[in-house]
XYZ file of C-alpha atoms in Angstrom:
675
model
C 51.037 -15.465 34.415
C 49.457 -18.100 36.260
C 45.928 -19.496 35.611
C 44.260 -21.408 38.430
C 42.283 -24.043 37.548
C 39.245 -22.564 39.507
C 38.676 -19.788 37.033
C 38.408 -21.781 33.858
C 35.021 -23.857 34.637
C 32.323 -21.399 33.560
C 30.519 -20.221 30.370
C 29.296 -16.619 30.613
C 28.283 -16.896 34.035
C 30.544 -19.511 35.023
C 30.296 -23.202 35.221
C 31.677 -25.103 38.251
C 31.312 -29.134 38.815
C 29.442 -30.305 41.951
C 31.246 -31.973 44.632
C 30.303 -35.421 43.407
C 31.248 -34.843 39.626
C 34.577 -35.604 38.546
C 36.755 -32.738 36.876
C 37.935 -32.726 33.578
C 41.544 -31.841 33.078
C 41.944 -27.932 32.563
C 40.866 -26.713 29.233
C 43.288 -23.582 27.990
C 41.131 -23.431 24.823
C 38.067 -22.993 26.383
C 39.413 -20.407 28.933
C 41.136 -18.437 26.034
C 37.990 -18.657 23.835
C 36.023 -16.758 26.669
C 38.402 -14.064 25.654
C 37.359 -14.247 22.138
C 33.617 -13.739 23.399
C 34.224 -11.153 26.064
C 36.678 -8.807 24.271
C 34.151 -8.412 21.424
C 31.398 -7.552 23.444
C 33.182 -5.061 25.337
C 34.621 -3.112 22.331
C 31.220 -3.093 20.637
C 29.299 -1.882 23.450
C 31.918 0.956 23.805
C 31.307 1.613 19.995
C 34.919 0.676 18.692
C 35.050 0.651 14.975
C 35.580 -2.802 13.470
C 33.380 -4.333 15.884
C 29.973 -3.998 14.693
C 29.286 -7.482 15.445
C 30.861 -7.629 18.537
C 27.151 -8.766 20.353
C 28.040 -12.513 18.874
C 30.448 -12.860 21.802
C 27.355 -14.016 23.695
C 26.726 -16.735 21.248
C 30.070 -18.086 21.974
C 29.774 -17.764 25.950
C 26.228 -19.751 25.330
C 27.934 -22.412 23.470
C 30.948 -22.624 26.166
C 28.309 -22.907 28.791
C 26.445 -25.790 26.940
C 29.397 -27.699 26.556
C 30.532 -27.368 30.323
C 26.961 -27.980 31.839
C 26.224 -31.050 29.498
C 29.536 -32.762 30.404
C 28.901 -31.787 34.341
C 25.403 -33.463 34.125
C 26.318 -36.529 31.934
C 29.526 -37.166 33.716
C 27.422 -37.286 37.109
C 24.514 -39.450 35.659
C 26.941 -42.009 34.482
C 28.489 -42.141 37.849
C 25.033 -42.223 39.394
C 26.586 -39.310 41.691
C 24.507 -36.595 40.254
C 22.487 -34.401 42.640
C 19.888 -31.842 41.522
C 20.726 -29.631 44.603
C 24.521 -29.633 44.221
C 24.218 -28.703 40.905
C 21.963 -26.005 41.210
C 24.089 -24.522 44.614
C 27.367 -25.072 42.612
C 25.946 -22.484 39.991
C 24.807 -20.192 42.631
C 27.984 -20.267 43.908
C 29.539 -19.122 40.693
C 26.850 -16.676 39.701
C 25.156 -14.882 42.445
C 28.596 -13.302 44.372
C 29.606 -10.805 41.647
C 26.126 -10.096 40.489
C 25.135 -9.496 43.929
C 28.131 -7.219 44.175
C 27.384 -5.276 41.228
C 23.773 -4.943 41.913
C 24.664 -3.629 45.348
C 26.994 -0.958 44.150
C 24.828 0.076 41.466
C 21.849 0.675 44.005
C 24.285 2.475 46.457
C 25.590 4.543 43.842
C 22.224 5.248 42.317
C 20.730 6.613 45.554
C 22.852 9.569 45.540
C 22.680 10.051 41.752
C 19.733 8.714 39.852
C 16.712 10.680 39.497
C 13.761 9.127 40.644
C 12.443 7.759 37.439
C 15.713 6.280 36.456
C 16.301 5.047 40.079
C 12.859 3.330 40.093
C 13.806 1.549 36.646
C 17.201 0.630 38.089
C 15.538 -1.167 40.995
C 13.081 -3.123 38.986
C 16.105 -4.102 37.055
C 17.978 -5.331 39.862
C 14.919 -7.453 41.023
C 14.663 -8.996 37.745
C 18.335 -9.776 37.486
C 18.308 -11.267 40.823
C 15.449 -13.581 39.908
C 16.909 -14.373 36.576
C 13.841 -13.134 34.121
C 15.582 -9.788 33.114
C 15.496 -11.367 29.401
C 11.621 -11.364 29.825
C 11.653 -8.021 31.348
C 13.758 -6.535 28.898
C 11.946 -8.591 25.602
C 8.459 -6.664 26.892
C 10.172 -3.186 27.162
C 12.619 -2.702 24.370
C 15.077 -4.574 22.020
C 18.753 -5.244 22.678
C 19.703 -2.615 20.082
C 17.379 -0.132 20.924
C 18.254 3.510 22.003
C 16.538 3.050 25.219
C 18.335 -0.239 25.802
C 21.572 1.740 26.152
C 20.536 3.279 29.183
C 19.619 0.258 30.782
C 22.369 -0.176 33.686
C 21.695 -4.175 33.590
C 21.111 -4.783 30.288
C 23.662 -7.325 30.009
C 21.759 -9.395 32.659
C 19.558 -11.155 29.925
C 22.322 -13.647 29.104
C 22.684 -14.742 32.900
C 18.840 -15.020 32.813
C 18.987 -17.272 29.638
C 21.784 -19.237 31.172
C 19.822 -19.927 34.327
C 16.773 -20.842 32.840
C 18.841 -23.279 30.517
C 20.613 -24.520 33.897
C 17.073 -25.144 35.470
C 15.616 -27.342 32.705
C 18.956 -29.222 31.616
C 19.439 -31.413 34.632
C 15.893 -32.314 34.554
C 15.636 -33.191 30.859
C 18.688 -35.219 31.033
C 17.607 -37.322 34.092
C 14.255 -37.941 32.330
C 16.159 -38.863 29.184
C 18.774 -41.189 30.920
C 15.912 -43.095 32.329
C 15.014 -43.838 28.719
C 17.892 -44.746 27.067
C 20.689 -43.493 29.540
C 23.396 -41.721 27.518
C 22.221 -41.937 24.081
C 18.910 -41.168 25.239
C 20.071 -38.039 26.646
C 22.082 -36.999 23.492
C 19.039 -37.750 21.168
C 16.672 -35.812 23.519
C 18.856 -32.330 23.549
C 19.791 -32.907 19.755
C 16.292 -32.744 18.955
C 15.370 -29.978 21.420
C 18.183 -27.846 19.878
C 17.075 -28.692 16.256
C 13.559 -27.098 17.379
C 15.009 -24.448 19.076
C 17.048 -23.536 16.027
C 13.929 -23.578 13.840
C 12.094 -21.545 16.537
C 15.038 -18.950 16.174
C 14.969 -18.626 12.634
C 11.376 -18.650 11.976
C 10.704 -16.370 15.143
C 13.277 -14.025 14.323
C 11.391 -12.860 11.105
C 8.324 -11.945 13.079
C 9.398 -11.581 16.617
C 12.805 -10.608 16.450
C 13.070 -9.272 20.262
C 11.340 -12.253 21.401
C 13.833 -14.243 19.438
C 16.905 -12.331 20.842
C 16.016 -12.576 24.698
C 14.273 -15.793 25.094
C 15.191 -19.232 25.945
C 13.213 -21.204 23.394
C 15.054 -19.586 20.500
C 18.346 -19.479 22.025
C 18.782 -22.742 23.573
C 20.095 -24.408 20.528
C 23.143 -22.360 21.063
C 23.840 -24.173 24.419
C 22.748 -27.154 23.151
C 25.346 -26.798 20.325
C 27.930 -27.424 23.085
C 26.308 -30.058 24.527
C 26.809 -31.711 21.208
C 30.543 -30.906 20.914
C 30.725 -32.391 24.263
C 29.157 -35.923 23.188
C 31.045 -35.929 20.100
C 34.632 -34.704 20.974
C 37.235 -35.158 23.367
C 37.298 -39.150 23.155
C 40.339 -39.475 21.459
C 43.106 -36.861 20.679
C 42.965 -35.030 17.010
C 45.980 -34.978 15.024
C 47.857 -32.001 14.958
C 47.062 -30.771 11.153
C 43.261 -31.552 11.412
C 43.150 -29.717 15.158
C 44.976 -26.687 13.996
C 42.497 -26.426 11.075
C 39.364 -26.999 12.982
C 40.322 -24.093 15.304
C 41.590 -22.154 12.477
C 38.169 -22.256 10.657
C 36.365 -21.545 13.696
C 37.945 -18.511 15.051
C 37.791 -17.265 11.447
C 33.999 -18.187 11.353
C 33.843 -15.931 14.962
C 36.120 -12.963 13.327
C 33.844 -12.705 10.317
C 30.994 -12.674 12.501
C 32.291 -9.713 14.443
C 33.706 -7.711 11.745
C 30.676 -8.098 9.195
C 27.445 -8.429 11.281
C 25.867 -4.943 12.275
C 23.250 -4.199 14.936
C 21.932 -2.218 12.335
C 20.466 -5.480 10.938
C 16.990 -6.748 12.699
C 17.811 -9.721 14.716
C 18.217 -13.117 12.546
C 18.528 -16.359 14.375
C 20.510 -17.890 11.256
C 23.087 -15.257 11.910
C 24.347 -17.014 15.233
C 25.204 -19.888 13.341
C 28.893 -18.455 12.446
C 30.010 -17.602 15.763
C 28.257 -21.113 17.519
C 29.903 -23.243 14.831
C 33.081 -21.231 15.088
C 33.150 -22.122 18.735
C 32.152 -25.144 18.516
C 34.904 -26.122 15.913
C 37.509 -24.346 18.546
C 36.404 -26.674 21.434
C 35.983 -29.493 19.372
C 39.918 -29.090 18.096
C 41.040 -29.145 22.157
C 44.296 -27.240 21.008
C 45.607 -26.724 24.643
C 48.783 -24.888 23.342
C 47.239 -23.008 20.997
C 49.026 -19.342 20.281
C 45.525 -17.825 19.647
C 43.694 -19.009 23.001
C 46.711 -20.196 25.013
C 48.613 -17.093 25.141
C 48.810 -14.874 28.666
C 46.569 -12.216 27.433
C 43.818 -14.670 26.242
C 44.062 -16.693 29.416
C 44.015 -13.620 31.784
C 41.023 -12.055 30.076
C 39.169 -15.722 30.005
C 39.451 -16.163 33.588
C 38.027 -12.730 34.272
C 35.378 -12.791 31.590
C 32.499 -13.157 33.953
C 33.599 -10.261 35.841
C 34.352 -8.239 33.082
C 31.062 -8.846 31.174
C 29.178 -7.768 34.285
C 31.080 -4.328 34.900
C 32.025 -3.033 31.328
C 28.447 -2.628 30.424
C 27.261 0.101 33.506
C 30.328 1.917 32.490
C 29.135 2.212 28.837
C 26.312 3.298 30.114
C 27.642 5.977 32.257
C 29.262 7.345 29.057
C 25.650 7.442 27.456
C 24.457 9.525 30.416
C 27.377 11.444 30.452
C 26.937 12.173 26.373
C 30.879 11.350 25.980
C 30.073 7.778 24.310
C 31.985 9.297 20.970
C 34.653 10.757 22.785
C 37.888 8.907 22.365
C 39.499 9.712 25.454
C 36.509 8.983 27.517
C 36.087 5.831 25.965
C 39.587 4.817 26.526
C 39.259 5.294 30.217
C 35.869 3.572 30.289
C 37.541 0.341 28.543
C 40.546 0.447 31.091
C 37.970 0.982 33.959
C 36.185 -1.888 32.764
C 39.418 -4.320 32.736
C 40.200 -2.729 36.142
C 36.773 -3.519 37.512
C 36.751 -6.652 36.251
C 40.077 -7.596 37.741
C 38.658 -6.261 41.235
C 35.415 -8.325 41.160
C 37.529 -11.468 40.191
C 40.279 -10.950 42.953
C 38.026 -9.558 45.820
C 34.623 -11.215 44.938
C 34.644 -14.379 42.668
C 37.677 -16.136 44.028
C 37.162 -15.054 47.693
C 33.460 -16.254 47.830
C 34.312 -19.426 46.207
C 37.065 -20.659 48.564
C 35.063 -19.142 51.870
C 31.879 -20.952 50.494
C 33.441 -24.003 49.878
C 34.584 -24.280 53.593
C 30.796 -24.234 54.515
C 28.402 -27.083 54.834
C 25.920 -27.024 52.024
C 23.080 -25.959 54.156
C 25.110 -23.216 55.400
C 26.123 -22.113 51.503
C 22.499 -22.399 50.624
C 21.594 -20.279 53.633
C 24.243 -17.689 53.027
C 23.480 -17.362 49.513
C 19.774 -17.076 49.691
C 19.962 -14.627 52.480
C 22.105 -12.209 50.485
C 19.614 -12.913 47.478
C 16.724 -12.148 49.138
C 17.746 -9.381 51.311
C 19.232 -7.557 48.430
C 16.054 -8.382 46.475
C 13.657 -7.231 48.937
C 16.142 -3.972 49.243
C 15.592 -3.210 45.691
C 11.822 -3.506 45.921
C 12.055 -0.906 48.670
C 13.971 1.272 46.820
C 11.539 1.357 44.064
C 8.815 2.434 46.021
C 10.720 4.747 48.551
C 9.662 8.307 48.841
C 12.605 9.862 50.254
C 12.555 13.562 49.806
C 15.165 15.530 48.048
C 17.318 12.082 47.868
C 18.530 14.242 44.706
C 18.089 17.778 43.772
C 14.322 18.352 43.110
C 14.874 20.222 40.114
C 16.731 17.071 38.554
C 13.429 14.945 39.453
C 10.995 17.593 37.996
C 12.680 17.876 34.698
C 12.997 13.860 34.548
C 9.266 13.380 35.399
C 8.309 15.194 32.281
C 8.783 11.220 30.898
C 5.330 10.508 32.526
C 3.431 14.260 30.907
C 1.668 11.951 28.305
C -2.059 11.713 27.642
C -3.090 10.366 30.884
C -5.381 7.914 29.367
C -2.879 6.646 26.770
C -3.093 3.220 27.681
C -6.259 3.046 27.833
C -7.300 5.061 24.309
C -3.983 3.912 22.161
C -4.540 0.641 20.829
C -1.698 -1.680 20.404
C -3.456 -4.887 19.445
C -6.916 -6.038 18.021
C -7.032 -4.102 14.928
C -9.480 -1.599 16.367
C -9.422 1.443 18.343
C -11.478 2.230 22.035
C -12.318 5.221 20.201
C -12.043 7.660 23.192
C -14.094 10.721 23.416
C -12.202 13.866 25.089
C -14.512 16.537 26.148
C -18.257 16.793 26.235
C -21.186 17.546 23.929
C -21.219 17.059 20.125
C -18.682 15.382 18.064
C -16.866 18.063 16.386
C -13.360 16.535 15.337
C -11.546 13.075 14.966
C -7.970 12.651 15.390
C -6.581 9.820 13.378
C -3.059 8.017 13.403
C -0.622 6.417 15.398
C 1.092 7.244 18.930
C 1.683 10.994 17.430
C -1.858 11.227 17.348
C -2.592 10.151 20.884
C 0.092 12.807 21.900
C -1.449 15.654 19.997
C -5.633 14.860 20.653
C -5.541 17.033 23.910
C -4.502 19.986 22.118
C -7.131 19.358 19.574
C -9.790 19.411 22.123
C -8.585 22.176 23.916
C -8.582 24.631 20.628
C -12.465 23.881 20.434
C -14.754 26.396 21.913
C -17.049 23.848 22.682
C -17.494 20.240 21.591
C -15.867 17.010 22.001
C -13.015 15.122 20.051
C -13.040 11.206 19.105
C -9.497 9.787 19.183
C -8.720 6.868 16.660
C -5.170 5.792 17.248
C -3.106 2.527 16.567
C 0.410 2.179 18.107
C 2.803 1.914 15.120
C 0.608 2.111 12.607
C 0.505 4.540 9.869
C -2.510 6.055 8.079
C -1.329 4.425 4.626
C -3.610 2.063 3.034
C -1.958 -0.791 1.179
C 1.484 -0.822 3.600
C 2.676 -4.034 5.276
C 5.350 -3.742 8.097
C 8.770 -4.982 7.242
C 9.270 -8.553 8.484
C 11.474 -8.157 11.575
C 10.895 -4.844 12.141
C 9.701 -3.109 15.169
C 6.252 -2.884 13.779
C 5.953 -6.303 12.512
C 2.980 -8.303 13.575
C 0.891 -4.835 13.725
C -2.613 -5.431 12.240
C -2.343 -1.949 10.284
C -4.491 -2.997 7.688
C -7.436 -4.227 10.063
C -7.324 -1.024 12.064
C -6.889 1.293 8.888
C -10.078 -0.492 7.212
C -11.967 -0.151 10.620
C -11.254 3.514 10.889
C -12.484 4.106 7.239
C -15.751 2.236 8.378
C -15.903 4.046 11.544
C -15.404 7.573 9.774
C -18.063 6.695 7.308
C -20.660 6.331 10.347
C -19.992 9.658 11.650
C -21.372 12.996 10.273
C -19.483 13.665 6.976
C -18.960 17.384 8.026
C -16.911 16.332 10.973
C -13.176 17.243 10.275
C -10.252 14.521 10.268
C -7.047 15.492 11.456
C -4.649 12.961 10.305
C -1.202 12.723 12.731
C 1.599 10.079 12.239
C 5.272 9.917 12.752
C 5.304 9.439 8.674
C 9.001 10.258 8.148
C 9.647 7.234 10.528
C 8.149 4.815 8.342
C 9.902 5.630 5.239
C 13.358 6.221 6.700
C 13.329 4.425 9.996
C 14.011 5.956 13.186
C 16.769 8.380 14.103
C 20.115 7.203 15.522
C 22.120 9.741 17.113
C 22.349 12.044 14.482
C 21.690 10.292 11.654
C 18.899 8.320 9.982
C 18.904 4.478 10.139
C 17.729 4.338 6.355
C 15.546 1.155 6.833
C 12.018 1.492 5.882
C 9.501 0.085 8.361
C 7.111 -0.484 5.866
C 6.557 -2.112 2.395
C 3.948 -1.892 -0.377
C 4.753 -4.098 -3.635
C 8.009 -5.423 -2.388
C 10.571 -5.175 0.896
C 13.173 -2.298 0.252
C 16.415 -2.797 2.428
C 16.927 1.214 2.196
C 14.608 4.163 1.148
C 15.549 4.125 -2.613
C 13.833 6.262 -5.146
C 11.475 3.794 -6.448
C 10.220 2.877 -2.528
C 9.734 6.719 -2.007
C 7.808 6.970 -5.121
C 5.754 4.259 -3.942
C 5.387 5.829 -0.391
C 4.461 9.198 -1.588
C 1.727 7.539 -3.850
C -0.155 5.738 -1.145
C 0.363 8.874 1.384
C -1.376 10.793 -1.027
C -4.063 8.118 -1.883
C -4.924 7.394 1.229
C -5.434 11.137 2.286
C -7.654 11.409 -0.722
C -9.553 8.470 0.467
C -10.563 9.954 3.367
C -11.219 13.094 2.090
C -14.165 11.815 0.037
C -16.062 11.544 3.095
C -14.824 14.047 5.466
C -12.510 17.420 5.438
C -9.302 16.045 5.920
C -6.222 18.004 7.850
C -2.857 16.548 7.157
C -0.634 17.600 10.434
C 2.837 17.944 8.963
C 5.576 15.924 10.729
C 6.481 17.096 14.357
C 10.236 17.569 14.946
C 12.149 14.365 16.183
C 15.020 14.566 18.369
C 17.690 12.336 18.282
C 17.635 11.989 22.294
C 14.842 11.496 25.116
C 14.630 15.167 26.008
C 13.477 14.739 29.815
C 16.709 12.547 30.088
C 18.953 14.702 28.481
C 17.748 17.809 30.231
C 18.106 16.003 33.598
C 21.322 14.769 32.671
C 22.686 18.245 31.535
C 21.785 19.472 35.135
C 23.374 16.110 36.881
C 26.476 16.796 34.962
C 26.477 20.641 35.238
C 26.548 21.312 31.410
C 24.750 24.413 31.357
C 20.681 25.076 31.361
C 20.307 26.046 27.555
C 17.218 24.701 26.045
C 17.889 21.909 23.755
C 17.042 21.797 19.798
C 17.861 20.604 16.247
C 18.697 22.586 13.653
C 15.949 23.582 10.976
C 17.749 22.191 8.245
C 18.190 18.665 10.095
C 14.228 18.907 10.183
C 13.746 19.609 6.634
C 16.222 17.082 5.624
C 14.309 14.318 7.706
C 10.694 15.491 6.361
C 11.460 16.702 3.013
C 9.827 13.647 0.972
C 6.605 13.494 3.357
C 6.074 17.082 3.127
C 6.345 17.004 -0.673
C 3.806 14.068 -0.667
C 1.492 15.773 1.776
C 1.649 18.994 -0.456
C 0.969 16.550 -3.464
C -2.034 15.562 -1.774
C -3.197 19.121 -1.110
C -3.212 20.027 -4.737
C -4.790 16.650 -5.810
C -7.699 16.622 -3.531
C -7.839 19.441 -1.449
C -6.672 18.201 1.755
C -5.275 20.967 4.284
C -2.049 21.201 5.813
C -1.185 22.110 9.268
C 2.626 22.832 9.383
C 3.903 22.397 13.247
C 7.166 24.342 12.109
C 5.691 27.681 12.378
C 5.071 26.982 16.261
C 8.014 24.416 17.300
C 10.660 26.386 15.370
C 12.717 29.924 15.156
C 15.838 31.427 14.417
C 16.950 28.437 12.479
C 16.120 25.940 15.602
C 13.613 23.202 16.380
C 13.103 23.454 20.294
C 13.003 20.337 22.341
C 12.495 22.485 25.391
C 11.147 25.846 26.805
C 12.543 27.618 29.609
C 13.627 24.405 30.997
C 10.896 22.676 30.756
C 10.574 19.547 27.888
C 8.245 19.852 25.218
C 8.203 15.948 24.597
C 7.914 13.308 26.663
C 10.459 11.020 24.934
C 12.246 11.837 21.641
C 9.481 12.461 19.352
C 6.016 12.651 21.019
C 4.961 16.063 22.430
C 4.214 15.891 26.182
C 0.734 17.504 27.229
C 3.013 20.610 28.062
C 4.471 20.680 24.389
C 1.291 19.946 22.426
C -0.221 23.246 23.734
C 2.024 24.981 21.326
C 0.028 23.883 18.879
C -3.453 24.871 20.373
C -3.422 28.012 18.203
C -2.541 25.920 14.701
C -5.732 23.879 15.319
C -7.709 27.084 16.288
C -7.272 28.406 12.817
C -8.200 25.217 11.362
C -11.413 25.344 13.236
C -12.136 28.542 12.020
C -12.112 27.930 8.736
C -15.536 28.030 6.933
C -15.666 24.128 5.612
C -15.125 23.458 9.312
C -17.018 26.158 11.240
C -18.461 25.062 14.436
C -22.253 25.465 14.147
């Protein structure tokens, strides 16, 4: 199998020398190392057992890219032949053609197939990918391992954005340091920045795991680790025995990370030391005829790694869309299709674009790439705001648009920072009730207001904040950093200022805090809160503590107000509007969606028992949604082809009206009779 030199000089998005730079000898080891990076990523994303840590392949790519870019920049500076424009242009030649092709295909196919809300999301993601800020967008929206991210057609472009941001800064920093102490100055500066970045990664991943995962400040050390390898290796050939030992240890470290790490763990920057060190050792060994990196399969995968990386992810998303991600035959077809599309992209986009653009003068190259980039970016923006009727069947859009059927003032009334609530008022007249809790309270407040014959309802809600006094968010958890204690203390003071006859309805996604979110058909079994100490799993000791604080918190509020504990609303292992729209798209029938009552009871048994204990201890009243949401052994997610939820667990404005009779019964009780 013949490998061309041009297919080697790149990291995850490729790396090509500027025209002025001196090209190094062909590095079979680096090309083969890309196979060790891309294959685990592909198998991880397709859910192949044994590759639970395959996401670390991106870390390996970062090290490779840092090695190549440092070599390009510093070598050119040594010869006084470095051009910033040439550097950026060569990066664009390597990265943009395949990325533009992918984005164009997704926009065209999506036009005929994706519902309005999904197509708008795709269009925005295309814009963020082409402007190399997708890592920032995805950080703001969801975590890499979250269920919602599995339906993002361009999630893989976050790493391209990190690399491009690194490309923008590296030559500037190197040129600055070169004026200071030439090559030694560059080495010292990059080492210092790398050390600071590693500290940022380790420290930040404990408190802001999504930011630490997606953003350059906590990822730069991985690229700079590759740069340090370039500075301190390759000056002389290592003895064969030592080179073999270094490579063996390096590949072993990468393999351990792939097999032992788990996406169920919250992202910890320190974990990346394993694959980063492994990749650094393999490149330092520089074994050009290694059986592990120099074989034909590794060379073929390495040469096509960029295209394969780009194309495999949309295919894995397609399996999720069609609900075939757990079907072995579909997964096998998806992997085969990824290999074929990777080959096609390499043969018909990557190679030809490089060859043709190389014949153009630099201004013409810049004009061609700039025009293509600008055209597709503006096309994606236009697609995002298009209003073409019947682009897809109207029923698909109607069902999918239920994702937007939430509290119309949710963004104004559901607090997410600051430790207080806007205390929104729903309805008019005297205040008759308070709804207290997290985002589930926000999703239910309009049903409480509708249950009133007259009067108003106050919403005191804080996203991700359970009504549990004494709780702390688990470091690195999805609600880490939420000032729950501040909000709950503030809410207690707010309630004390109100008429003690006003009832308080406490609504939370309580089981989520005890067990973690539902992942598919299973519980994640990672508590999101702790009290005396952090527990890695919901042990009997933790659950006893959790129940004690739940009872104590409800009884504390019950000292000053009538309290109604709303028992858990059934949670679905899927976004209901999305699942229903895809049910229509893939013509899988029109049956209403549901989970079994047994699954509901297993999920919520601990919380329901604790709430019953609170009722026995201090007389709080229980309101049970099961009566209104479940029958015939099922808990329903939809009714007559209309979703009852706007996602997987929050009732929509349509769905929460099923609970209006439950709240009416509460208001009819003597202790809260309205006068």
